[in-house]
PDB file of C-alpha atoms and ligand atoms in Angstrom:
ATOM      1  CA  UNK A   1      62.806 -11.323  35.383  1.00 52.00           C
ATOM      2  CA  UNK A   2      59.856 -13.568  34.226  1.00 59.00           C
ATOM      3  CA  UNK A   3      59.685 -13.610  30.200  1.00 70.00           C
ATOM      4  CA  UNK A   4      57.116 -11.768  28.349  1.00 70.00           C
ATOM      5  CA  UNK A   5      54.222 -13.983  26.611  1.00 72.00           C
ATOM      6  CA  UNK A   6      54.879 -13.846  22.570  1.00 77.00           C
ATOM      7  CA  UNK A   7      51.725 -12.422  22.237  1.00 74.00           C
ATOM      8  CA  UNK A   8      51.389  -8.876  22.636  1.00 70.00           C
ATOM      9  CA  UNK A   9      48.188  -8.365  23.733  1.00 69.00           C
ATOM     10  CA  UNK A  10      48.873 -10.402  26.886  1.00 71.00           C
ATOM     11  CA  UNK A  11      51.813  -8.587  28.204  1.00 69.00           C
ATOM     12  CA  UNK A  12      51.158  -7.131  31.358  1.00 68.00           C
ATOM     13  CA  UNK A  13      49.832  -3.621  31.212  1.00 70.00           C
ATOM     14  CA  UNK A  14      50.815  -0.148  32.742  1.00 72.00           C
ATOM     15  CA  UNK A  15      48.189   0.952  35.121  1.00 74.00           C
ATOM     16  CA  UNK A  16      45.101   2.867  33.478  1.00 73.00           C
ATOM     17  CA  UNK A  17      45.057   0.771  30.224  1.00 79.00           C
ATOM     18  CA  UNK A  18      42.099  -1.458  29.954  1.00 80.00           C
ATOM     19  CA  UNK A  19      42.878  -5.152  29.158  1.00 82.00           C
ATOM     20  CA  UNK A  20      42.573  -6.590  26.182  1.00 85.00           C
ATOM     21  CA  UNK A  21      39.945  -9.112  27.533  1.00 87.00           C
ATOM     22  CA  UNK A  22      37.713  -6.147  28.861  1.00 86.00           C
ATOM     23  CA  UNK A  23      37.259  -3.947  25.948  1.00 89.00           C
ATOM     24  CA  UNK A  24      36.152  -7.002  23.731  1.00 92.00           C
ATOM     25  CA  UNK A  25      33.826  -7.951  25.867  1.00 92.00           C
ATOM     26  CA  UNK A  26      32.826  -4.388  26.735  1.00 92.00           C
ATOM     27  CA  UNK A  27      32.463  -4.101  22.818  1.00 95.00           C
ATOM     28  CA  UNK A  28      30.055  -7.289  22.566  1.00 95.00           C
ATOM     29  CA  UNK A  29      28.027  -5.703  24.833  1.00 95.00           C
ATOM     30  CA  UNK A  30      27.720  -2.623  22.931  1.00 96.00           C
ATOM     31  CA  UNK A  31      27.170  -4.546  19.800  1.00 97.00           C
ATOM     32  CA  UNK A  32      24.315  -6.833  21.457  1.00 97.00           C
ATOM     33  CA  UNK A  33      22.656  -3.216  22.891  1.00 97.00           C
ATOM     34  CA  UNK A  34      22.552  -1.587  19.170  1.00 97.00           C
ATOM     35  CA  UNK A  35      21.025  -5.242  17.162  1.00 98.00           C
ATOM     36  CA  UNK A  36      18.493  -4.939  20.260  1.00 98.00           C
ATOM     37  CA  UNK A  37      17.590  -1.058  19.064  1.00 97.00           C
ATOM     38  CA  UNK A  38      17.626  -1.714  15.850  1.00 97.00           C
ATOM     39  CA  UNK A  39      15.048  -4.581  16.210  1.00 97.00           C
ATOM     40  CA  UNK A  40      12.790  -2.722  18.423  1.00 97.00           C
ATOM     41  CA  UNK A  41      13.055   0.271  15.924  1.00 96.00           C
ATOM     42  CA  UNK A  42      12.329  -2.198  13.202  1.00 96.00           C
ATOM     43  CA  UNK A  43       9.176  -3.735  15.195  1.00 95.00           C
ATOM     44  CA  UNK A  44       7.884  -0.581  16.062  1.00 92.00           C
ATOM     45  CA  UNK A  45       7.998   0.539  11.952  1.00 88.00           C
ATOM     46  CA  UNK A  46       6.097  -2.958  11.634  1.00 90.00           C
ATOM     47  CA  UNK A  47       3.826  -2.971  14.106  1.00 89.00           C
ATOM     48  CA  UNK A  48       2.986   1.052  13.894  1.00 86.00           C
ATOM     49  CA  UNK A  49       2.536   0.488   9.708  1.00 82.00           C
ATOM     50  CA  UNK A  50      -0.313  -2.430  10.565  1.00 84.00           C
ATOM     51  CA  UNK A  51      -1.914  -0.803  13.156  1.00 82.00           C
ATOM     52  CA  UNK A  52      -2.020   2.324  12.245  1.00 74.00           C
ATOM     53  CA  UNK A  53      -2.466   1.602   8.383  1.00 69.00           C
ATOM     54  CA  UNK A  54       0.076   3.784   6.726  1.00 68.00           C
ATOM     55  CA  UNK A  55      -0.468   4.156   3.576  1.00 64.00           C
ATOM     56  CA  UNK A  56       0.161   6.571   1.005  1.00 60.00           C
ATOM     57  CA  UNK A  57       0.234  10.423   1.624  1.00 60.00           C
ATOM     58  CA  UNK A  58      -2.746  12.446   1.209  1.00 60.00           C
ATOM     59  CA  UNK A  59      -5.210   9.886   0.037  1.00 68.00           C
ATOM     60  CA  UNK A  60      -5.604   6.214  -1.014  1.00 75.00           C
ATOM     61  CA  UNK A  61      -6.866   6.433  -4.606  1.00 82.00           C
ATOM     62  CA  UNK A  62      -5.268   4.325  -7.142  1.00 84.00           C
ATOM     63  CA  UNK A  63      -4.561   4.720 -10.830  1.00 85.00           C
ATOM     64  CA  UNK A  64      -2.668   2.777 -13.235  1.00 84.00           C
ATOM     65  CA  UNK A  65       0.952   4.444 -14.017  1.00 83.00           C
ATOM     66  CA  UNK A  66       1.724   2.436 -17.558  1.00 85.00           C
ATOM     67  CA  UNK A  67      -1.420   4.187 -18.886  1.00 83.00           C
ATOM     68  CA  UNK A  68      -1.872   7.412 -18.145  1.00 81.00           C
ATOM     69  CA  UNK A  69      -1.224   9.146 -21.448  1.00 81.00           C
ATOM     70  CA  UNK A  70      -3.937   6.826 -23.264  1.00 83.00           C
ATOM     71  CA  UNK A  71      -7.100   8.014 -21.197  1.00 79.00           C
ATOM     72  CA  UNK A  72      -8.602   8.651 -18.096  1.00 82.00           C
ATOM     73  CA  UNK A  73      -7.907  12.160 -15.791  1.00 86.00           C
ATOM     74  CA  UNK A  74      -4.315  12.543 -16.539  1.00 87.00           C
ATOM     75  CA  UNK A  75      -4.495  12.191 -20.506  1.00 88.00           C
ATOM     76  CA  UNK A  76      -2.036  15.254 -21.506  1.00 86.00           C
ATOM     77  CA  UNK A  77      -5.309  17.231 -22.676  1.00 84.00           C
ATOM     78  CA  UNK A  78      -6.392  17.178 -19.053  1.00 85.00           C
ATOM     79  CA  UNK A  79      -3.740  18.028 -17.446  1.00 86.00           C
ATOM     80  CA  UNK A  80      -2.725  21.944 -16.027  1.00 86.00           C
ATOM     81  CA  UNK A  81      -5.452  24.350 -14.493  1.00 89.00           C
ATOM     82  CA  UNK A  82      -9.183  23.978 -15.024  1.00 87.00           C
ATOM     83  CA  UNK A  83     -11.891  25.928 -12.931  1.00 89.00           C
ATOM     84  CA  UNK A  84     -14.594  23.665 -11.787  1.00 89.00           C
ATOM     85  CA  UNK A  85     -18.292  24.903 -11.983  1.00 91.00           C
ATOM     86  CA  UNK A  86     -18.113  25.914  -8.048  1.00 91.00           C
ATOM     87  CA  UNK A  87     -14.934  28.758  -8.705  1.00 88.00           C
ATOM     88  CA  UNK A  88     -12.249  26.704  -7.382  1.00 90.00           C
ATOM     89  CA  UNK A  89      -9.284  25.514  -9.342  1.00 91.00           C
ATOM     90  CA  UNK A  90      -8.061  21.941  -9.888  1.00 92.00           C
ATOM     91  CA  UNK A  91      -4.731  21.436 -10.777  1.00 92.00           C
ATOM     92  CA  UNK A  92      -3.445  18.514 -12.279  1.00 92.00           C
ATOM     93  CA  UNK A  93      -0.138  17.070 -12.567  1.00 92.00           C
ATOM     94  CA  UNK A  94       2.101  14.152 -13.983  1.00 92.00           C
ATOM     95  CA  UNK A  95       5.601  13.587 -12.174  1.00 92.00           C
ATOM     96  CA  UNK A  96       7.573  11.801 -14.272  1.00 92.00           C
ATOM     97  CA  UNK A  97      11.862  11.539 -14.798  1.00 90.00           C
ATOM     98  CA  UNK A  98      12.748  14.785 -14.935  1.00 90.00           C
ATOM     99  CA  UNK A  99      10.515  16.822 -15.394  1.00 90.00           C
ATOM    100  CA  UNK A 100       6.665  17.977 -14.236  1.00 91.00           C
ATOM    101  CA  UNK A 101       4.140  17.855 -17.002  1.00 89.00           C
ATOM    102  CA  UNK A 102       2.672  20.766 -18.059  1.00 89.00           C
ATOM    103  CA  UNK A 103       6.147  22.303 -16.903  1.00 88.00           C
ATOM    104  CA  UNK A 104       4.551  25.472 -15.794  1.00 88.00           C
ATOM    105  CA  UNK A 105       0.911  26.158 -14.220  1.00 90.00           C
ATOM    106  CA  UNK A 106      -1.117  29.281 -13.576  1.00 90.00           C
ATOM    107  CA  UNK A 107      -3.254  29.390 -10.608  1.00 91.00           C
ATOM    108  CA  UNK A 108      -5.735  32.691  -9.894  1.00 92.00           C
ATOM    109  CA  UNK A 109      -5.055  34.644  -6.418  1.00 92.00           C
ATOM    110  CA  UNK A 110      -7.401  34.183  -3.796  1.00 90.00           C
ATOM    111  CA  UNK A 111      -8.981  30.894  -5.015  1.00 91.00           C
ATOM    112  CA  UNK A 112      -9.375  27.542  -3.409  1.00 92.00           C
ATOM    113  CA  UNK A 113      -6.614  25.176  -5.134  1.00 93.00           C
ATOM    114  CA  UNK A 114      -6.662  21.348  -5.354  1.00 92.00           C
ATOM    115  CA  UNK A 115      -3.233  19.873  -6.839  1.00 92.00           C
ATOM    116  CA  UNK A 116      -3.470  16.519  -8.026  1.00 92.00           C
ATOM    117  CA  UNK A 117      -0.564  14.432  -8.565  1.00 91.00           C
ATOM    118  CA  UNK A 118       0.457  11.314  -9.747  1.00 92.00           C
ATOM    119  CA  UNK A 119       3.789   9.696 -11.102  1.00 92.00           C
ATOM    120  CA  UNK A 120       4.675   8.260 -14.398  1.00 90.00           C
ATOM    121  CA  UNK A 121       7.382   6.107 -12.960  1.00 91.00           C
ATOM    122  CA  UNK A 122       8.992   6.127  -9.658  1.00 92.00           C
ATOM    123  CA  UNK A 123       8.499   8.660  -6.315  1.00 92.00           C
ATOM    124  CA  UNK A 124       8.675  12.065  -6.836  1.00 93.00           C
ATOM    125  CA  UNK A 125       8.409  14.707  -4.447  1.00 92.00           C
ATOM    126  CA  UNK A 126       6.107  17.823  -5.095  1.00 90.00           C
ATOM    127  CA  UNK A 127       6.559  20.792  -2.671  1.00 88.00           C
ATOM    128  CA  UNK A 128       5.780  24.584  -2.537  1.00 86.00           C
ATOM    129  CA  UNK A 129       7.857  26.272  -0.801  1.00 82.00           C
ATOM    130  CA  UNK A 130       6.262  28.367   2.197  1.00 82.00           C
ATOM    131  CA  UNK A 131       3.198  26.782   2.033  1.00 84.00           C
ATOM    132  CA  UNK A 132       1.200  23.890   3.174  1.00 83.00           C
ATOM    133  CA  UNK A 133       1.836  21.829   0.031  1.00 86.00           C
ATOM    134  CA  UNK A 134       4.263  19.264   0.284  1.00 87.00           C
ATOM    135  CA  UNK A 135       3.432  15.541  -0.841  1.00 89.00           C
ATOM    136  CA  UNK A 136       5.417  12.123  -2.659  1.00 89.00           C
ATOM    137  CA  UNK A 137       4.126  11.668  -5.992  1.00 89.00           C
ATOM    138  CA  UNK A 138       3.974   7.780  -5.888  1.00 89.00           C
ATOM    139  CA  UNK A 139       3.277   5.824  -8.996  1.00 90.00           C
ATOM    140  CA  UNK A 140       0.207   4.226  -9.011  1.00 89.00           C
ATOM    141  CA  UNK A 141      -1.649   6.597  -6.437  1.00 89.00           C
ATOM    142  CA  UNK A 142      -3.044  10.344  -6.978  1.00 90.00           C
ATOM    143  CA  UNK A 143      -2.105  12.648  -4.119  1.00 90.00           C
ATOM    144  CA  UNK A 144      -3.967  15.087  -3.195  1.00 90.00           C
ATOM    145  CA  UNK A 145      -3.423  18.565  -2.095  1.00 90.00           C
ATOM    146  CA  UNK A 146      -5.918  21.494  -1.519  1.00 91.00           C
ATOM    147  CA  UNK A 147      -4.554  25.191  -0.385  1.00 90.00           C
ATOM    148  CA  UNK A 148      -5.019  28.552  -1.452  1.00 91.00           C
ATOM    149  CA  UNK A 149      -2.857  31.725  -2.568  1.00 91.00           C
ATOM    150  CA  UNK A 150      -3.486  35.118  -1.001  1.00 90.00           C
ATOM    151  CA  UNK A 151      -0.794  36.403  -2.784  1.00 89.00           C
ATOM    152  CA  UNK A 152       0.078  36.778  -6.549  1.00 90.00           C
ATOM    153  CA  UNK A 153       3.608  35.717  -6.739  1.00 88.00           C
ATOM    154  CA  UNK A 154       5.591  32.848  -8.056  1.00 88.00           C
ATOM    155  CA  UNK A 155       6.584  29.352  -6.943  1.00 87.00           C
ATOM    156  CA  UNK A 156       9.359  27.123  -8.070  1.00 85.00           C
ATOM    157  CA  UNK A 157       8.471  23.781  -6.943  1.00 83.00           C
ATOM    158  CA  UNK A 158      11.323  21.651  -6.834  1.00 85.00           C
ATOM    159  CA  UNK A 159      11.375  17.634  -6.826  1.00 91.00           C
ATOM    160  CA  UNK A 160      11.960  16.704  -3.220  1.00 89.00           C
ATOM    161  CA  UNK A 161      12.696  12.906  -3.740  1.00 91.00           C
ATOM    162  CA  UNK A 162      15.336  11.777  -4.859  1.00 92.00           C
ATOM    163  CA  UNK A 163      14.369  10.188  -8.351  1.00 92.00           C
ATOM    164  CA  UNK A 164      17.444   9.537 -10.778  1.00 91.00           C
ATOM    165  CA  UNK A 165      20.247  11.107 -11.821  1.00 92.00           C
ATOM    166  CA  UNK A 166      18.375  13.802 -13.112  1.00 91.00           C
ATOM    167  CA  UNK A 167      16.661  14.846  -9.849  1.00 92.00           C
ATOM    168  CA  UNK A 168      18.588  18.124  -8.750  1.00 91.00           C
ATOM    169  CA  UNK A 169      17.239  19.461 -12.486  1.00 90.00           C
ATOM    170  CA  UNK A 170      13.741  18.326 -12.077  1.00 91.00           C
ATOM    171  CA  UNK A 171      11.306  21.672 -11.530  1.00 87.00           C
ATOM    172  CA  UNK A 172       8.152  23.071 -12.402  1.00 87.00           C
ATOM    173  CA  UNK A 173       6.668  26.720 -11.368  1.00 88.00           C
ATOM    174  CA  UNK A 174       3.135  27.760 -10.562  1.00 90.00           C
ATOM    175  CA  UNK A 175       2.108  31.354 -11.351  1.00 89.00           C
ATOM    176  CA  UNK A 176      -0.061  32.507  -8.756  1.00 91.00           C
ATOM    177  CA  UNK A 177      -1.613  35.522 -11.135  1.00 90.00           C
ATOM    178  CA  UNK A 178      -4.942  38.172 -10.466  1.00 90.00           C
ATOM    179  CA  UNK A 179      -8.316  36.618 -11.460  1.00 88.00           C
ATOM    180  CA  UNK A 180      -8.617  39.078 -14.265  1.00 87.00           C
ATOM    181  CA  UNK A 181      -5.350  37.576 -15.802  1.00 87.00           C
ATOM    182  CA  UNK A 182      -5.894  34.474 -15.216  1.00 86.00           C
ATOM    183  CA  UNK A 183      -9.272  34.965 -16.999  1.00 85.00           C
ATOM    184  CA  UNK A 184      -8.422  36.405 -19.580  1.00 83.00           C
ATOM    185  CA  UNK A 185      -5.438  33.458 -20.259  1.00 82.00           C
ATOM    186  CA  UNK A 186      -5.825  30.692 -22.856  1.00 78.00           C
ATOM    187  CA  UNK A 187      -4.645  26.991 -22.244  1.00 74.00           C
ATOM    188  CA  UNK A 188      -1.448  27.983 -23.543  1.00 75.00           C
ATOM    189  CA  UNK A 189      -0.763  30.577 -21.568  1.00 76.00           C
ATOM    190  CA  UNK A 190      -1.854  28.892 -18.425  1.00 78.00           C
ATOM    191  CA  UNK A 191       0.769  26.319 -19.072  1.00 77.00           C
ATOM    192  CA  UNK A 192       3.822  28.277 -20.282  1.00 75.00           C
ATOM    193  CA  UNK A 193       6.483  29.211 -18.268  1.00 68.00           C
ATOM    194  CA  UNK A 194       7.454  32.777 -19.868  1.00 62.00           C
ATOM    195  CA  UNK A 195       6.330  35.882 -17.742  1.00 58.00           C
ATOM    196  CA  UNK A 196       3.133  37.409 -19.062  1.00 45.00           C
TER     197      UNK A 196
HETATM  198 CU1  CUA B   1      11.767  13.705  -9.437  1.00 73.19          CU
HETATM  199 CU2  CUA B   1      13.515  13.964  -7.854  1.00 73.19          CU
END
């Protein structure tokens, strides 16, 4: 009887097992295959980011993060609900770790709604739930989003990005209330989170 080789790997095998020599380079195969995907997937991030210009959701309008609270749209005064001259409602909105500021916003029923949003410091994530609105609050840009409520109700709008360790407390709620109400509510009231 011939003597085995000391190395275990290149005793002879019982029939069905695949040799050691076949599975490694089987497995270099597999491992060339999955660097090629990756590098097309890369490429194709690349290529589709240039040529397609990707750039920040909703709009491209810039605004500088460090300074918001000193002047400018998002200065706390401004921020919350105001109706503009043509009936519609702007909203507006700082994102910032962990919390939304104003914490709560009233919105009237049946009204066209523009949310603006920006962030104070890193991505946030701003979303409605059952409705259009869903956007990234990224620092340094003001997204944009316009929709409307045909129903009084409210929303709790969780933070949808993952922002910090304080990201699975970070909410805000919007109080979609009847035009009369909302009328007759003061900038206090518009921005308070107790039921009316
Ligand atoms: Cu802010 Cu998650």
């Amino acid at each position: 009887m011939a003597e085995l080789p000391s190395n275990p790997l290149q005793h002879p095998l019982p029939d069905g097992i695949v040799p050691e020599s076949v599975v490694a380079r089987t497995e270099g195969r597999w491992v060339m295959l999955m660097g090629a995907m990756l590098a097309v997937m890369m490429a194709v991030m690349v290529i589709t980011s240039v040529a397609g210009a990707l750039h920040p959701s909703s709009n491209v309008e810039v605004v500088e993060p460090l300074t918001l609270h000193l002047g400018g749209e998002f200065v706390e005064s401004n921020l919350g609900t105001t109706i503009e001259p043509d009936g519609s409602a702007t909203v507006r909105l700082i994102a910032q770790q962990y919390d939304f500021v104003p914490h709560c916003v009233s919105v009237p029923v049946g009204t066209p709604v523009k949310f603006r949003l920006t962030s104070a410091d890193v991505v946030h994530g701003f979303l409605l739930p059952n409705t259009n609105v869903n956007t990234m609050a990224v620092p340094g840009f003001v997204a944009e989003v316009r929709t409307s409520f045909a129903q009084p109700g409210e929303y709790e709008m969780p933070c949808h990005e993952f922002c910090g360790l304080g990201h699975h407390a970070m909410w805000t709620r919007v109080s979609v209330v009847p035009k009369d109400q909302f009328a007759a509510q003061g900038p206090l009231e518009r921005t308070r989170c107790a039921k009316q």
